[in-house]
Amino acid sequence: MYIHTAKLTPIESLYQMVDVRLPNAQFSGDRFDIGHGAGSTGVLSCFGPFVALRFDKAMRLIVERSERSDLTVPIDPKLILSQPYDPKKLMEATQKGLKTDAPIVDLEAYLIPTVGVIYHVVNGIHRSFAARYHGKPSIEARVWSIHHCNPDGFFLDGLSLCRIEGSRRIPVSPERPLGSEVPRENSLITPDLVAILQSVGCPSQYS
């Protein structure tokens, strides 16, 4: 089983979660909209130099295969891609963060050859943040699935996401990267996702 429970390797230590308190944040985001996390909590969560939620989205684009899992293991909260979005839940989680009877969090694992293992949160966004906030070395987590990412299996032709099949580079939809070929205009992704995918090793060229 490829679940990360050991000490960070040097390459993994380059990518860790960092939570930044935004000065003069306007708490105007919808507390139920995860995409407005920083706007509604004043906390911006980043993975290395990238916004955590965008890194999560980018990894979804290069998943080659997935498998089910049912492992309960301690996970370093600095490897969990969680962005708090609900001010009330954020306060409750940080106040309860040092208690040992908190429910375990539910995660999915990404295996990335150039980075190591990181985790998408299914349930427990604010609890995993609270663990980082309190400096916990690990948090008990249930890993439900494992996604194998393959940066070398895809190609970035400018903003076009392509899947490599033999000698061909096939434009694919960001919604279905393993699906059929689509027109180039339907394969476009945003520049920040391109930068993230390049950082984990996706080959690319400007077009």
Coordinates of C-alpha atoms in Angstrom, one line a residue:
M1 CA 0.0 0.0 0.0
Y2 CA 1.4 3.4 -1.0
I3 CA 0.1 5.5 1.9
H4 CA 2.5 8.1 3.3
T5 CA 3.1 7.6 7.0
A6 CA 6.9 8.0 7.2
K7 CA 9.2 11.0 7.6
L8 CA 9.2 13.6 4.8
T9 CA 11.8 13.0 2.1
P10 CA 13.8 16.0 0.9
I11 CA 11.7 16.5 -2.2
E12 CA 8.5 16.4 -0.3
S13 CA 9.7 19.0 2.2
L14 CA 9.7 21.5 -0.6
Y15 CA 5.9 21.2 -0.7
Q16 CA 4.1 21.8 2.6
M17 CA 0.9 23.7 3.6
V18 CA 1.3 27.2 4.9
D19 CA -1.6 29.2 6.3
V20 CA -1.5 33.0 5.9
R21 CA -3.7 35.5 7.8
L22 CA -4.8 38.1 5.3
P23 CA -4.7 41.7 6.7
N24 CA -8.0 43.7 6.5
A25 CA -9.8 40.7 5.1
Q26 CA -13.4 41.4 4.0
F27 CA -15.5 38.6 5.5
S28 CA -18.0 38.8 2.6
G29 CA -17.7 35.3 1.2
D30 CA -20.4 32.7 1.5
R31 CA -19.5 30.5 4.4
F32 CA -20.9 27.5 2.5
D33 CA -18.9 28.2 -0.6
I34 CA -15.4 26.6 -0.3
G35 CA -14.2 28.7 -3.1
H36 CA -14.7 31.8 -1.0
G37 CA -12.6 30.4 1.9
A38 CA -10.0 33.2 2.1
G39 CA -12.7 35.9 1.7
S40 CA -14.9 34.5 4.5
T41 CA -12.3 33.4 7.0
G42 CA -9.3 35.8 6.4
V43 CA -7.1 32.7 6.1
L44 CA -5.4 31.8 2.8
S45 CA -4.0 28.2 2.7
C46 CA -1.2 27.5 0.3
F47 CA 0.7 24.4 -0.7
G48 CA 4.3 25.5 -1.4
P49 CA 3.9 28.7 -3.6
F50 CA 0.4 27.7 -4.8
V51 CA -3.1 28.2 -3.5
A52 CA -4.1 24.9 -2.0
L53 CA -7.4 24.5 -3.7
R54 CA -5.9 25.2 -7.1
F55 CA -3.1 22.7 -6.5
D56 CA -5.8 20.2 -5.6
K57 CA -7.7 21.0 -8.8
A58 CA -4.5 20.7 -10.9
M59 CA -3.7 17.2 -9.6
R60 CA -7.2 16.0 -10.6
L61 CA -6.2 16.8 -14.2
I62 CA -3.3 14.2 -14.3
V63 CA -4.8 11.3 -12.4
E64 CA -4.0 8.2 -14.5
R65 CA -5.7 5.6 -12.3
S66 CA -7.4 5.3 -8.9
E67 CA -8.0 2.6 -6.4
R68 CA -10.2 2.1 -3.4
S69 CA -8.6 2.1 0.1
D70 CA -9.8 1.8 3.7
L71 CA -6.8 2.6 5.7
T72 CA -6.8 4.6 9.0
V73 CA -3.4 6.1 9.6
P74 CA -1.7 9.2 11.1
I75 CA -1.1 11.9 8.5
D76 CA 1.0 15.0 8.7
P77 CA -1.5 17.9 8.5
K78 CA 1.1 19.9 6.4
L79 CA 0.4 17.5 3.6
I80 CA -3.4 17.9 3.7
L81 CA -4.8 20.4 1.1
S82 CA -7.4 22.1 3.3
Q83 CA -8.7 25.7 3.0
P84 CA -11.0 26.8 5.8
Y85 CA -14.1 28.5 4.6
D86 CA -16.6 28.7 7.4
P87 CA -15.8 31.2 10.2
K88 CA -17.9 29.4 12.8
K89 CA -16.4 26.0 12.0
L90 CA -13.0 27.5 11.9
M91 CA -13.3 28.9 15.4
E92 CA -14.8 25.7 16.8
A93 CA -12.1 23.6 15.2
T94 CA -9.2 25.7 16.5
Q95 CA -10.7 25.8 20.0
K96 CA -11.2 22.0 20.1
G97 CA -8.0 21.3 18.2
L98 CA -6.0 20.0 21.2
K99 CA -8.7 17.5 22.3
T100 CA -8.0 13.9 21.5
D101 CA -11.6 12.8 21.0
A102 CA -12.1 14.8 17.8
P103 CA -13.5 12.7 14.9
I104 CA -11.0 11.5 12.4
V105 CA -10.8 13.2 9.0
D106 CA -11.6 11.5 5.7
L107 CA -9.1 11.9 2.9
E108 CA -8.1 10.8 -0.6
A109 CA -4.4 10.5 -1.5
Y110 CA -2.6 11.8 -4.5
L111 CA 0.6 9.9 -5.4
I112 CA 2.8 12.3 -7.4
P113 CA 6.2 11.0 -8.5
T114 CA 8.0 14.4 -8.2
V115 CA 6.3 15.5 -4.9
G116 CA 5.4 12.5 -2.9
V117 CA 2.0 11.9 -1.3
I118 CA -0.5 14.7 -0.5
Y119 CA -4.1 14.5 0.5
H120 CA -7.5 15.9 -0.6
V121 CA -10.1 16.4 2.2
V122 CA -13.4 14.6 1.8
N123 CA -14.5 15.5 5.4
G124 CA -12.6 17.4 8.0
I125 CA -11.4 20.6 6.3
H126 CA -11.4 22.7 9.5
R127 CA -10.1 19.9 11.7
S128 CA -7.1 19.4 9.5
F129 CA -6.5 23.2 9.5
A130 CA -6.8 23.2 13.3
A131 CA -4.1 20.4 13.5
R132 CA -1.7 22.6 11.5
Y133 CA -2.7 25.7 13.6
H134 CA -1.8 23.9 16.8
G135 CA 1.4 22.4 15.4
K136 CA 0.4 18.8 15.6
P137 CA 2.8 16.4 13.9
S138 CA 0.0 14.2 12.8
I139 CA -3.8 13.8 12.7
E140 CA -5.7 10.5 12.6
A141 CA -7.2 10.0 9.1
R142 CA -9.1 7.5 7.1
V143 CA -7.9 7.3 3.5
W144 CA -10.7 6.2 1.2
S145 CA -9.0 6.2 -2.2
I146 CA -5.6 6.6 -3.8
H147 CA -5.1 8.6 -7.0
H148 CA -2.0 7.9 -9.1
C149 CA -0.9 11.1 -10.8
N150 CA 1.3 10.8 -14.0
P151 CA 2.8 14.2 -15.0
D152 CA 4.6 12.5 -17.9
G153 CA 1.3 11.2 -19.3
F154 CA 0.1 14.7 -20.2
F155 CA 1.4 17.6 -22.2
L156 CA 0.7 21.3 -22.0
D157 CA 0.5 23.0 -25.4
G158 CA 0.2 26.5 -24.2
L159 CA -3.1 26.5 -22.2
S160 CA -4.3 23.3 -23.9
L161 CA -4.3 20.1 -21.8
C162 CA -3.2 17.1 -23.9
R163 CA -2.9 13.5 -23.0
I164 CA 0.1 11.6 -24.5
E165 CA -0.8 8.4 -26.4
G166 CA 2.2 7.0 -28.1
S167 CA 3.6 9.7 -30.3
R168 CA 0.3 11.7 -30.3
R169 CA -0.7 14.6 -28.1
I170 CA -4.5 14.5 -27.8
P171 CA -6.4 17.6 -26.5
V172 CA -8.7 16.5 -23.7
S173 CA -11.4 18.1 -21.6
P174 CA -10.3 19.3 -18.1
E175 CA -13.5 17.7 -16.9
R176 CA -12.5 14.3 -18.4
P177 CA -8.8 14.1 -18.9
L178 CA -8.9 10.4 -19.7
G179 CA -11.8 10.8 -22.1
S180 CA -11.9 11.2 -25.9
E181 CA -10.2 13.8 -27.9
V182 CA -11.9 17.2 -28.0
P183 CA -11.4 20.4 -30.0
R184 CA -8.5 22.5 -28.8
E185 CA -10.8 25.3 -27.5
N186 CA -12.5 22.8 -25.2
S187 CA -9.2 21.6 -23.7
L188 CA -8.0 25.0 -22.3
I189 CA -7.1 25.5 -18.6
T190 CA -6.1 28.6 -16.7
P191 CA -2.5 29.9 -16.5
D192 CA -2.3 29.1 -12.8
L193 CA -3.1 25.5 -13.4
V194 CA -0.5 25.4 -16.2
A195 CA 2.1 26.7 -13.7
I196 CA 1.2 24.1 -11.1
L197 CA 1.3 21.2 -13.6
Q198 CA 4.7 22.5 -14.9
S199 CA 6.0 22.5 -11.4
V200 CA 5.3 18.8 -10.8
G201 CA 6.9 17.8 -14.1
C202 CA 4.3 18.0 -16.9
P203 CA 6.1 18.7 -20.2
S204 CA 5.0 21.8 -22.0
Q205 CA 5.6 24.2 -24.8
Y206 CA 4.2 27.7 -25.8
S207 CA 2.0 27.8 -28.8

